[in-house]
Amino acid sequence: MENAQRGIKRRLTVLLAVASLAALLLVAAPAGAATSASQGYSTSARIEQTTDPHSKLPFTGLDVLAIVAVGAALLAVGVGVRKLSTTTTT
């Protein structure tokens, strides 16, 4: 019975690791395709920087919400792996 539980936990851990890797690869593909010419230094970015006279900081094109979402996802995966990998002593 105990070996079966270990086997299930091991399979879940492997499944979680594979799913995490797939999610990271999915997120990395668009980031690798972006260039500085099309993201931060294009004409539209310069126009947006100069059209708001009340803004003290320039627009950098950084999507903070996406970074927070990726950080939360990584944190959730870390907590999940930690819970799956802990062993209970009886």
PDB file of C-alpha atoms in Angstrom, residues 20-33 66 70 73:
ATOM      1  CA  SER A  20       5.710  23.392 -15.562  1.00  0.00           C
ATOM      2  CA  LEU A  21       8.333  22.959 -18.254  1.00  0.00           C
ATOM      3  CA  ALA A  22       5.688  23.091 -20.989  1.00  0.00           C
ATOM      4  CA  ALA A  23       4.199  26.262 -19.503  1.00  0.00           C
ATOM      5  CA  LEU A  24       7.610  27.927 -19.316  1.00  0.00           C
ATOM      6  CA  LEU A  25       8.373  27.000 -22.919  1.00  0.00           C
ATOM      7  CA  LEU A  26       5.019  28.392 -24.000  1.00  0.00           C
ATOM      8  CA  VAL A  27       5.763  31.715 -22.297  1.00  0.00           C
ATOM      9  CA  ALA A  28       9.343  31.859 -23.608  1.00  0.00           C
ATOM     10  CA  ALA A  29       8.398  31.583 -27.296  1.00  0.00           C
ATOM     11  CA  PRO A  30       6.837  35.069 -27.677  1.00  0.00           C
ATOM     12  CA  ALA A  31       9.598  36.625 -25.573  1.00  0.00           C
ATOM     13  CA  GLY A  32      12.240  35.234 -27.903  1.00  0.00           C
ATOM     14  CA  ALA A  33      10.442  36.613 -30.956  1.00  0.00           C
ATOM     15  CA  ALA A  66       2.218  39.751 -16.917  1.00  0.00           C
ATOM     16  CA  VAL A  70       4.193  34.637 -14.099  1.00  0.00           C
ATOM     17  CA  ALA A  73       2.340  30.895 -11.291  1.00  0.00           C
TER      18      ALA A  73
END
